[in-house]
């Protein structure tokens, strides 16, 4: 509960609202995206020092790390507009937990061409 409260305050104070398009797979196997809706989170650009830090373990093939509250609807494949007309795709999603309760959600975002 304490971690979730801390993250909630951080997102409320330092986070920002971006547009999100949820991905769905149609019956023929192609991807479709919903209409953009607002979602609030906190975003940090991944620096070269982060790449070195995470070299042993999780690979960071992304440009941003996003942090969201546990009740935020975000899935792998969704698109987020972090910059004007520049969309980033969610490539990895991790639910950070204390016991069985999710405290917050972290995602890795890669620029979508």
PDB file of C-alpha atoms in Angstrom:
ATOM      1  CA  UNK A   1       0.000   0.000   0.000  1.00  0.00           C
ATOM      2  CA  UNK A   2       2.838   2.390   0.827  1.00  0.00           C
ATOM      3  CA  UNK A   3       4.556   1.888  -2.548  1.00  0.00           C
ATOM      4  CA  UNK A   4       1.296   2.419  -4.436  1.00  0.00           C
ATOM      5  CA  UNK A   5       0.624   5.632  -2.487  1.00  0.00           C
ATOM      6  CA  UNK A   6       4.121   6.947  -3.258  1.00  0.00           C
ATOM      7  CA  UNK A   7       3.785   6.151  -6.977  1.00  0.00           C
ATOM      8  CA  UNK A   8       0.310   7.723  -7.043  1.00  0.00           C
ATOM      9  CA  UNK A   9       1.682  10.981  -5.610  1.00  0.00           C
ATOM     10  CA  UNK A  10       4.614  10.953  -8.055  1.00  0.00           C
ATOM     11  CA  UNK A  11       2.339  10.442 -11.063  1.00  0.00           C
ATOM     12  CA  UNK A  12      -0.099  13.095  -9.842  1.00  0.00           C
ATOM     13  CA  UNK A  13       2.715  15.627  -9.375  1.00  0.00           C
ATOM     14  CA  UNK A  14       5.242  14.804 -12.126  1.00  0.00           C
ATOM     15  CA  UNK A  15       3.248  12.695 -14.560  1.00  0.00           C
ATOM     16  CA  UNK A  16       1.524  13.846 -17.687  1.00  0.00           C
ATOM     17  CA  UNK A  17      -1.505  12.905 -19.701  1.00  0.00           C
ATOM     18  CA  UNK A  18      -0.874  11.341 -23.111  1.00  0.00           C
ATOM     19  CA  UNK A  19      -3.110   9.798 -25.747  1.00  0.00           C
ATOM     20  CA  UNK A  20      -3.402   5.996 -25.908  1.00  0.00           C
ATOM     21  CA  UNK A  21      -4.688   3.770 -28.697  1.00  0.00           C
ATOM     22  CA  UNK A  22      -5.486   0.228 -27.583  1.00  0.00           C
ATOM     23  CA  UNK A  23      -4.568  -2.562 -30.012  1.00  0.00           C
ATOM     24  CA  UNK A  24      -6.974  -5.330 -30.935  1.00  0.00           C
ATOM     25  CA  UNK A  25      -6.614  -8.196 -33.366  1.00  0.00           C
ATOM     26  CA  UNK A  26      -9.324  -8.543 -35.977  1.00  0.00           C
ATOM     27  CA  UNK A  27     -10.712 -11.860 -37.213  1.00  0.00           C
ATOM     28  CA  UNK A  28      -8.360 -11.908 -40.231  1.00  0.00           C
ATOM     29  CA  UNK A  29      -5.290 -11.497 -37.992  1.00  0.00           C
ATOM     30  CA  UNK A  30      -4.569  -7.843 -38.727  1.00  0.00           C
ATOM     31  CA  UNK A  31      -4.218  -5.202 -36.032  1.00  0.00           C
ATOM     32  CA  UNK A  32      -6.725  -2.456 -35.397  1.00  0.00           C
ATOM     33  CA  UNK A  33      -6.445   0.446 -32.968  1.00  0.00           C
ATOM     34  CA  UNK A  34      -9.188   2.159 -31.021  1.00  0.00           C
ATOM     35  CA  UNK A  35      -9.805   5.887 -30.929  1.00  0.00           C
ATOM     36  CA  UNK A  36      -7.189   7.718 -28.867  1.00  0.00           C
ATOM     37  CA  UNK A  37      -8.113   8.185 -25.211  1.00  0.00           C
ATOM     38  CA  UNK A  38      -6.243  10.051 -22.444  1.00  0.00           C
ATOM     39  CA  UNK A  39      -4.132   8.152 -19.909  1.00  0.00           C
ATOM     40  CA  UNK A  40      -1.886   9.572 -17.174  1.00  0.00           C
ATOM     41  CA  UNK A  41       1.573   8.240 -16.415  1.00  0.00           C
ATOM     42  CA  UNK A  42       5.162   9.164 -15.735  1.00  0.00           C
ATOM     43  CA  UNK A  43       7.743   8.758 -18.507  1.00  0.00           C
ATOM     44  CA  UNK A  44      11.537   8.656 -18.405  1.00  0.00           C
ATOM     45  CA  UNK A  45      13.808   8.561 -21.411  1.00  0.00           C
ATOM     46  CA  UNK A  46      16.261   5.661 -21.402  1.00  0.00           C
ATOM     47  CA  UNK A  47      19.826   6.925 -21.460  1.00  0.00           C
ATOM     48  CA  UNK A  48      22.999   5.080 -22.570  1.00  0.00           C
ATOM     49  CA  UNK A  49      23.957   4.641 -18.901  1.00  0.00           C
ATOM     50  CA  UNK A  50      20.698   2.731 -18.364  1.00  0.00           C
ATOM     51  CA  UNK A  51      21.670   0.375 -21.182  1.00  0.00           C
ATOM     52  CA  UNK A  52      24.964  -0.394 -19.429  1.00  0.00           C
ATOM     53  CA  UNK A  53      23.247  -0.817 -16.065  1.00  0.00           C
ATOM     54  CA  UNK A  54      20.735  -3.328 -17.410  1.00  0.00           C
ATOM     55  CA  UNK A  55      23.203  -5.135 -19.680  1.00  0.00           C
ATOM     56  CA  UNK A  56      23.213  -8.209 -17.445  1.00  0.00           C
ATOM     57  CA  UNK A  57      19.591  -9.233 -17.222  1.00  0.00           C
ATOM     58  CA  UNK A  58      16.771  -7.452 -18.997  1.00  0.00           C
ATOM     59  CA  UNK A  59      17.596  -5.946 -22.364  1.00  0.00           C
ATOM     60  CA  UNK A  60      16.294  -2.431 -22.924  1.00  0.00           C
ATOM     61  CA  UNK A  61      15.446  -2.225 -26.615  1.00  0.00           C
ATOM     62  CA  UNK A  62      13.302   0.860 -26.081  1.00  0.00           C
ATOM     63  CA  UNK A  63      13.446   4.655 -25.815  1.00  0.00           C
ATOM     64  CA  UNK A  64      11.190   5.302 -22.782  1.00  0.00           C
ATOM     65  CA  UNK A  65      10.071   3.688 -19.557  1.00  0.00           C
ATOM     66  CA  UNK A  66       6.488   4.449 -18.537  1.00  0.00           C
ATOM     67  CA  UNK A  67       5.012   4.082 -15.054  1.00  0.00           C
ATOM     68  CA  UNK A  68       1.262   3.799 -14.448  1.00  0.00           C
ATOM     69  CA  UNK A  69      -1.119   3.189 -11.571  1.00  0.00           C
ATOM     70  CA  UNK A  70      -2.322  -0.417 -11.170  1.00  0.00           C
ATOM     71  CA  UNK A  71      -5.854   0.343 -12.380  1.00  0.00           C
ATOM     72  CA  UNK A  72      -4.622   1.810 -15.693  1.00  0.00           C
ATOM     73  CA  UNK A  73      -5.645  -0.175 -18.753  1.00  0.00           C
ATOM     74  CA  UNK A  74      -2.416  -0.684 -20.729  1.00  0.00           C
ATOM     75  CA  UNK A  75      -1.295  -3.753 -22.663  1.00  0.00           C
ATOM     76  CA  UNK A  76       1.542  -4.840 -24.937  1.00  0.00           C
ATOM     77  CA  UNK A  77       0.961  -3.472 -28.438  1.00  0.00           C
ATOM     78  CA  UNK A  78      -0.869  -0.316 -27.357  1.00  0.00           C
ATOM     79  CA  UNK A  79       0.314   3.003 -28.792  1.00  0.00           C
ATOM     80  CA  UNK A  80       1.093   6.119 -26.728  1.00  0.00           C
ATOM     81  CA  UNK A  81       1.636   9.599 -28.170  1.00  0.00           C
ATOM     82  CA  UNK A  82       4.465  11.030 -26.052  1.00  0.00           C
ATOM     83  CA  UNK A  83       5.450  13.746 -28.520  1.00  0.00           C
ATOM     84  CA  UNK A  84       3.410  15.616 -31.131  1.00  0.00           C
ATOM     85  CA  UNK A  85       2.405  13.062 -33.795  1.00  0.00           C
ATOM     86  CA  UNK A  86       5.087  10.604 -32.603  1.00  0.00           C
ATOM     87  CA  UNK A  87       3.687   7.291 -31.376  1.00  0.00           C
ATOM     88  CA  UNK A  88       5.463   4.791 -29.146  1.00  0.00           C
ATOM     89  CA  UNK A  89       4.476   1.126 -28.885  1.00  0.00           C
ATOM     90  CA  UNK A  90       4.362  -0.778 -25.601  1.00  0.00           C
ATOM     91  CA  UNK A  91       6.856  -3.635 -26.086  1.00  0.00           C
ATOM     92  CA  UNK A  92       7.139  -4.943 -22.512  1.00  0.00           C
ATOM     93  CA  UNK A  93       4.812  -4.751 -19.531  1.00  0.00           C
ATOM     94  CA  UNK A  94       5.740  -5.552 -15.921  1.00  0.00           C
ATOM     95  CA  UNK A  95       3.375  -5.460 -12.954  1.00  0.00           C
ATOM     96  CA  UNK A  96       5.387  -4.538  -9.852  1.00  0.00           C
ATOM     97  CA  UNK A  97       3.935  -6.320  -6.831  1.00  0.00           C
ATOM     98  CA  UNK A  98       4.094  -6.501  -3.080  1.00  0.00           C
ATOM     99  CA  UNK A  99       2.805  -9.959  -2.303  1.00  0.00           C
ATOM    100  CA  UNK A 100      -0.263 -10.585  -4.430  1.00  0.00           C
ATOM    101  CA  UNK A 101      -1.259  -6.902  -4.842  1.00  0.00           C
ATOM    102  CA  UNK A 102      -0.047  -4.888  -7.872  1.00  0.00           C
ATOM    103  CA  UNK A 103       1.586  -1.622  -6.734  1.00  0.00           C
ATOM    104  CA  UNK A 104       2.226  -0.103 -10.162  1.00  0.00           C
ATOM    105  CA  UNK A 105       2.777  -0.979 -13.820  1.00  0.00           C
ATOM    106  CA  UNK A 106       5.975  -0.339 -15.778  1.00  0.00           C
ATOM    107  CA  UNK A 107       6.206  -0.531 -19.566  1.00  0.00           C
ATOM    108  CA  UNK A 108       9.015  -0.188 -22.090  1.00  0.00           C
ATOM    109  CA  UNK A 109       8.153   1.990 -25.083  1.00  0.00           C
ATOM    110  CA  UNK A 110       9.746   1.893 -28.544  1.00  0.00           C
ATOM    111  CA  UNK A 111       9.190   4.464 -31.261  1.00  0.00           C
ATOM    112  CA  UNK A 112       6.745   3.298 -33.918  1.00  0.00           C
ATOM    113  CA  UNK A 113       7.708   4.222 -37.478  1.00  0.00           C
TER     114      UNK A 113
END
